[in-house]
Short mmCIF file of C-alpha atoms in Angstrom, two decimals:
data_model
loop_
_atom_site.label_atom_id
_atom_site.label_comp_id
_atom_site.label_asym_id
_atom_site.label_seq_id
_atom_site.Cartn_x
_atom_site.Cartn_y
_atom_site.Cartn_z
CA MET A 1 0.00 0.00 0.00
CA THR A 2 1.27 3.45 -0.89
CA ILE A 3 1.83 5.54 2.23
CA ILE A 4 -0.02 8.86 2.15
CA LYS A 5 2.01 11.65 3.74
CA ASN A 6 -0.76 13.81 5.15
CA ASP A 7 -3.27 13.62 7.99
CA TRP A 8 -4.96 10.54 6.49
CA GLU A 9 -1.83 8.55 7.33
CA ASP A 10 -2.83 7.48 10.84
CA PHE A 11 -6.23 6.21 9.70
CA LEU A 12 -4.74 4.36 6.73
CA LEU A 13 -2.02 2.76 8.84
CA GLN A 14 -4.64 1.57 11.32
CA GLU A 15 -6.65 -0.04 8.52
CA ARG A 16 -3.50 -1.63 7.11
CA GLU A 17 -3.02 -3.59 10.34
CA LYS A 18 -6.47 -5.19 10.20
CA PRO A 19 -6.81 -8.79 8.92
CA TYR A 20 -9.37 -7.93 6.21
CA PHE A 21 -7.02 -5.33 4.72
CA GLN A 22 -3.99 -7.62 4.78
CA THR A 23 -5.96 -10.37 3.04
CA MET A 24 -7.19 -7.88 0.46
CA MET A 25 -3.68 -6.63 -0.26
CA GLU A 26 -2.41 -10.18 -0.73
CA THR A 27 -5.17 -10.88 -3.24
CA LEU A 28 -4.57 -7.58 -5.01
CA ASN A 29 -0.84 -8.20 -5.35
CA SER A 30 -1.62 -11.48 -7.07
CA GLU A 31 -4.25 -9.86 -9.29
CA TYR A 32 -1.88 -7.11 -10.41
CA GLN A 33 0.69 -9.75 -11.38
CA THR A 34 -1.71 -11.93 -13.37
CA LYS A 35 -4.46 -9.64 -14.71
CA ASN A 36 -5.03 -6.11 -16.00
CA ILE A 37 -6.13 -4.20 -12.91
CA TYR A 38 -6.99 -0.50 -12.77
CA PRO A 39 -5.89 2.02 -11.70
CA ASN A 40 -2.11 1.69 -11.55
CA LYS A 41 -0.92 0.59 -8.11
CA ALA A 42 0.53 4.00 -7.37
CA ASP A 43 -2.82 5.67 -8.04
CA VAL A 44 -5.15 3.50 -5.94
CA PHE A 45 -5.21 5.87 -2.94
CA ASN A 46 -5.01 9.14 -4.87
CA CYS A 47 -8.22 10.53 -3.40
CA PHE A 48 -6.52 10.64 0.01
CA ARG A 49 -3.27 11.96 -1.43
CA TYR A 50 -4.90 14.99 -3.06
CA THR A 51 -7.50 15.80 -0.37
CA ALA A 52 -6.20 15.95 3.18
CA LEU A 53 -8.59 15.05 5.98
CA ALA A 54 -8.41 18.55 7.46
CA ASP A 55 -9.35 20.06 4.08
CA THR A 56 -12.22 17.68 3.31
CA LYS A 57 -15.53 19.50 2.93
CA VAL A 58 -17.39 17.50 0.29
CA ILE A 59 -17.48 13.77 -0.46
CA LEU A 60 -18.38 12.81 -4.03
CA LEU A 61 -18.97 9.08 -3.81
CA GLY A 62 -18.62 6.90 -6.90
CA GLN A 63 -18.96 3.15 -7.35
CA ASP A 64 -15.66 1.74 -8.65
CA PRO A 65 -12.93 2.79 -11.10
CA TYR A 66 -13.39 2.93 -14.85
CA HIS A 67 -12.56 -0.48 -16.28
CA GLN A 68 -10.96 0.40 -19.63
CA PRO A 69 -7.26 1.17 -20.27
CA GLN A 70 -5.89 4.55 -19.12
CA GLN A 71 -9.20 5.75 -17.71
CA ALA A 72 -8.94 5.15 -13.96
CA CYS A 73 -6.75 7.60 -12.04
CA GLY A 74 -7.77 6.99 -8.43
CA LEU A 75 -10.33 9.81 -8.28
CA SER A 76 -14.03 9.08 -8.64
CA PHE A 77 -15.53 10.12 -12.00
CA ALA A 78 -12.20 11.63 -13.19
CA VAL A 79 -9.98 10.81 -16.16
CA ARG A 80 -6.68 12.44 -17.00
CA PRO A 81 -6.35 15.00 -19.82
CA GLY A 82 -6.23 13.38 -23.24
CA ILE A 83 -8.68 10.62 -22.26
CA LYS A 84 -12.20 10.87 -23.66
CA VAL A 85 -14.61 12.23 -21.05
CA PRO A 86 -16.86 9.34 -19.92
CA PRO A 87 -20.65 9.67 -20.30
CA SER A 88 -21.37 10.08 -16.57
CA LEU A 89 -18.89 12.95 -16.31
CA VAL A 90 -20.33 14.50 -19.46
CA ASN A 91 -23.68 14.59 -17.65
CA ILE A 92 -22.08 15.96 -14.47
CA TYR A 93 -20.61 18.79 -16.54
CA GLN A 94 -23.99 19.41 -18.16
CA GLU A 95 -25.68 19.74 -14.78
CA LEU A 96 -22.85 21.96 -13.56
CA ALA A 97 -23.31 24.23 -16.57
CA THR A 98 -27.05 24.46 -15.96
CA ASP A 99 -26.72 24.97 -12.21
CA LEU A 100 -23.86 27.47 -12.03
CA LYS A 101 -23.63 28.69 -15.65
CA LEU A 102 -20.06 27.43 -15.94
CA PRO A 103 -18.44 26.47 -19.26
CA ILE A 104 -18.01 22.78 -20.01
CA PRO A 105 -14.28 21.92 -20.03
CA ASN A 106 -12.52 19.99 -22.77
CA HIS A 107 -11.19 17.25 -20.47
CA GLY A 108 -12.21 15.16 -17.47
CA TYR A 109 -9.44 15.77 -14.94
CA ILE A 110 -11.39 17.22 -12.02
CA LEU A 111 -8.30 17.34 -9.79
CA PRO A 112 -8.94 21.03 -8.91
CA TRP A 113 -12.03 19.90 -7.02
CA ALA A 114 -9.94 17.46 -4.97
CA LYS A 115 -7.42 20.18 -4.13
CA GLN A 116 -10.24 22.33 -2.72
CA GLY A 117 -11.56 19.68 -0.37
CA VAL A 118 -13.77 17.45 -2.52
CA LEU A 119 -12.90 13.86 -1.62
CA LEU A 120 -13.34 11.95 -4.88
CA LEU A 121 -13.93 8.57 -3.27
CA ASN A 122 -15.15 5.36 -4.88
CA THR A 123 -16.75 2.64 -2.74
CA VAL A 124 -14.38 0.14 -4.41
CA LEU A 125 -10.87 1.32 -5.32
CA THR A 126 -9.74 -1.26 -7.91
CA VAL A 127 -11.28 -3.15 -10.83
CA GLU A 128 -10.35 -5.83 -13.37
CA HIS A 129 -10.22 -4.85 -17.03
CA GLY A 130 -13.66 -4.97 -18.63
CA LYS A 131 -15.41 -6.21 -15.49
CA PRO A 132 -17.18 -3.42 -13.59
CA ASN A 133 -17.58 -4.05 -9.87
CA SER A 134 -15.34 -7.14 -10.12
CA HIS A 135 -13.52 -6.23 -6.88
CA LYS A 136 -16.66 -5.48 -4.88
CA ASN A 137 -16.15 -8.49 -2.62
CA LEU A 138 -12.40 -8.10 -2.15
CA GLY A 139 -12.66 -6.06 1.06
CA TRP A 140 -12.90 -2.55 -0.33
CA LEU A 141 -16.44 -2.07 0.92
CA THR A 142 -15.26 -2.67 4.48
CA PHE A 143 -12.47 -0.17 3.94
CA THR A 144 -14.62 2.60 2.45
CA ASN A 145 -17.40 2.01 4.97
CA ASN A 146 -14.77 2.64 7.64
CA VAL A 147 -13.67 5.80 5.81
CA LEU A 148 -17.23 7.09 5.86
CA LYS A 149 -17.70 6.20 9.52
CA TYR A 150 -14.46 7.99 10.34
CA LEU A 151 -15.49 11.11 8.44
CA ASN A 152 -18.91 11.03 10.07
CA GLN A 153 -17.34 10.91 13.52
CA GLU A 154 -14.29 13.15 13.11
CA LYS A 155 -15.68 15.96 10.94
CA SER A 156 -18.64 18.33 11.09
CA TYR A 157 -20.55 20.17 8.38
CA LEU A 158 -19.58 17.91 5.50
CA VAL A 159 -21.56 17.63 2.27
CA PHE A 160 -22.13 14.12 0.93
CA LEU A 161 -23.10 13.87 -2.74
CA LEU A 162 -24.73 10.46 -3.12
CA TRP A 163 -25.72 9.79 -6.72
CA GLY A 164 -27.35 6.45 -7.41
CA LYS A 165 -28.46 3.55 -5.24
CA ASN A 166 -24.94 2.27 -4.61
CA ALA A 167 -23.82 5.54 -3.04
CA GLN A 168 -27.13 6.05 -1.23
CA SER A 169 -26.75 2.68 0.50
CA LYS A 170 -24.08 4.38 2.64
CA ILE A 171 -26.52 6.78 4.30
CA GLU A 172 -26.72 4.46 7.31
CA PHE A 173 -23.16 5.46 8.25
CA LEU A 174 -23.87 9.20 8.09
CA THR A 175 -25.51 9.89 11.43
CA ASN A 176 -23.91 13.22 12.35
CA PRO A 177 -26.75 15.79 12.17
CA THR A 178 -24.40 18.59 11.11
CA HIS A 179 -23.79 17.01 7.70
CA LEU A 180 -25.71 17.80 4.51
CA ILE A 181 -26.65 14.70 2.51
CA LEU A 182 -27.74 15.30 -1.08
CA THR A 183 -29.13 12.39 -3.10
CA ALA A 184 -30.04 12.03 -6.75
CA PRO A 185 -30.12 9.34 -9.45
CA HIS A 186 -26.76 8.39 -10.90
CA PRO A 187 -25.48 10.71 -13.67
CA SER A 188 -25.06 7.83 -16.12
CA PRO A 189 -27.04 8.09 -19.38
CA LEU A 190 -29.37 5.37 -18.08
CA SER A 191 -30.65 7.46 -15.17
CA ALA A 192 -29.53 11.09 -15.47
CA TYR A 193 -32.92 12.19 -16.82
CA GLN A 194 -34.70 10.60 -13.87
CA GLY A 195 -33.74 13.42 -11.51
CA PHE A 196 -30.01 14.00 -11.67
CA PHE A 197 -30.49 16.80 -14.17
CA GLY A 198 -32.01 19.70 -12.28
CA SER A 199 -30.83 18.51 -8.87
CA ARG A 200 -28.67 21.64 -8.45
CA HIS A 201 -26.34 19.92 -6.00
CA PHE A 202 -23.39 22.17 -6.84
CA SER A 203 -25.13 25.37 -5.84
CA GLN A 204 -26.72 23.69 -2.80
CA THR A 205 -23.29 22.53 -1.69
CA ASN A 206 -21.83 26.01 -1.91
CA ASP A 207 -24.81 27.60 -0.17
CA PHE A 208 -24.36 25.18 2.73
CA LEU A 209 -20.61 25.75 2.98
CA LYS A 210 -21.03 29.51 2.98
CA LYS A 211 -23.62 29.28 5.75
CA GLN A 212 -21.03 27.45 7.86
CA GLY A 213 -18.44 30.15 7.20
CA LEU A 214 -16.46 27.87 4.88
CA ASN A 215 -15.08 28.74 1.47
CA PRO A 216 -17.32 27.45 -1.32
CA ILE A 217 -15.96 25.16 -4.02
CA ASP A 218 -14.90 26.79 -7.27
CA TRP A 219 -16.38 24.14 -9.55
CA ARG A 220 -14.87 25.65 -12.71
CA ILE A 221 -12.45 23.35 -14.55
CA GLU A 222 -10.13 25.22 -16.89
CA ASN A 223 -9.48 23.90 -20.39
CA VAL A 224 -6.12 22.36 -21.24
#
């Protein structure tokens, strides 16, 4: 496991000592040696690398990484510049443009969000090529459930963006009454028109943060 040199380190080291995590890492090491697994090993924990615990204000919860070559980068919904923007992110950008009147960028690297405190977390952090949700039962759900429990306990006034049934199944861990939980259908083409479009979660997030005296998120992504 890549060590993250920020204030997530203690939490991650504690998880690393648990039997479920050690078993998962053993399985993953074997999978990386024998199969095409995404993202690259060095990128698996990128969401924690780019968004320190102290800076976390918003959690954008995805399902699992993209399962085609060069797409997954360790940040939910994101792809690096030069990679075609996936359909779900296309729809996220469309809603963003409608909600906040921002231009749609020409790439899908939403790293600036992470650097402002948006934790781009998937519920499962690895995937086998061409097999979505193939690592669901590896132990990642235990890990990310523990992440959410930790955030719920250690932080106040967080915004959780839960899009789709998979993300919304985590509501049971979010018991702190100071948090704002926003739910909508998933932004994929199969469900975006069932209530994701028009949800205005970006403006609602910023309104909430400002009411708490926190800096809002600048959701603009500059072209490259």
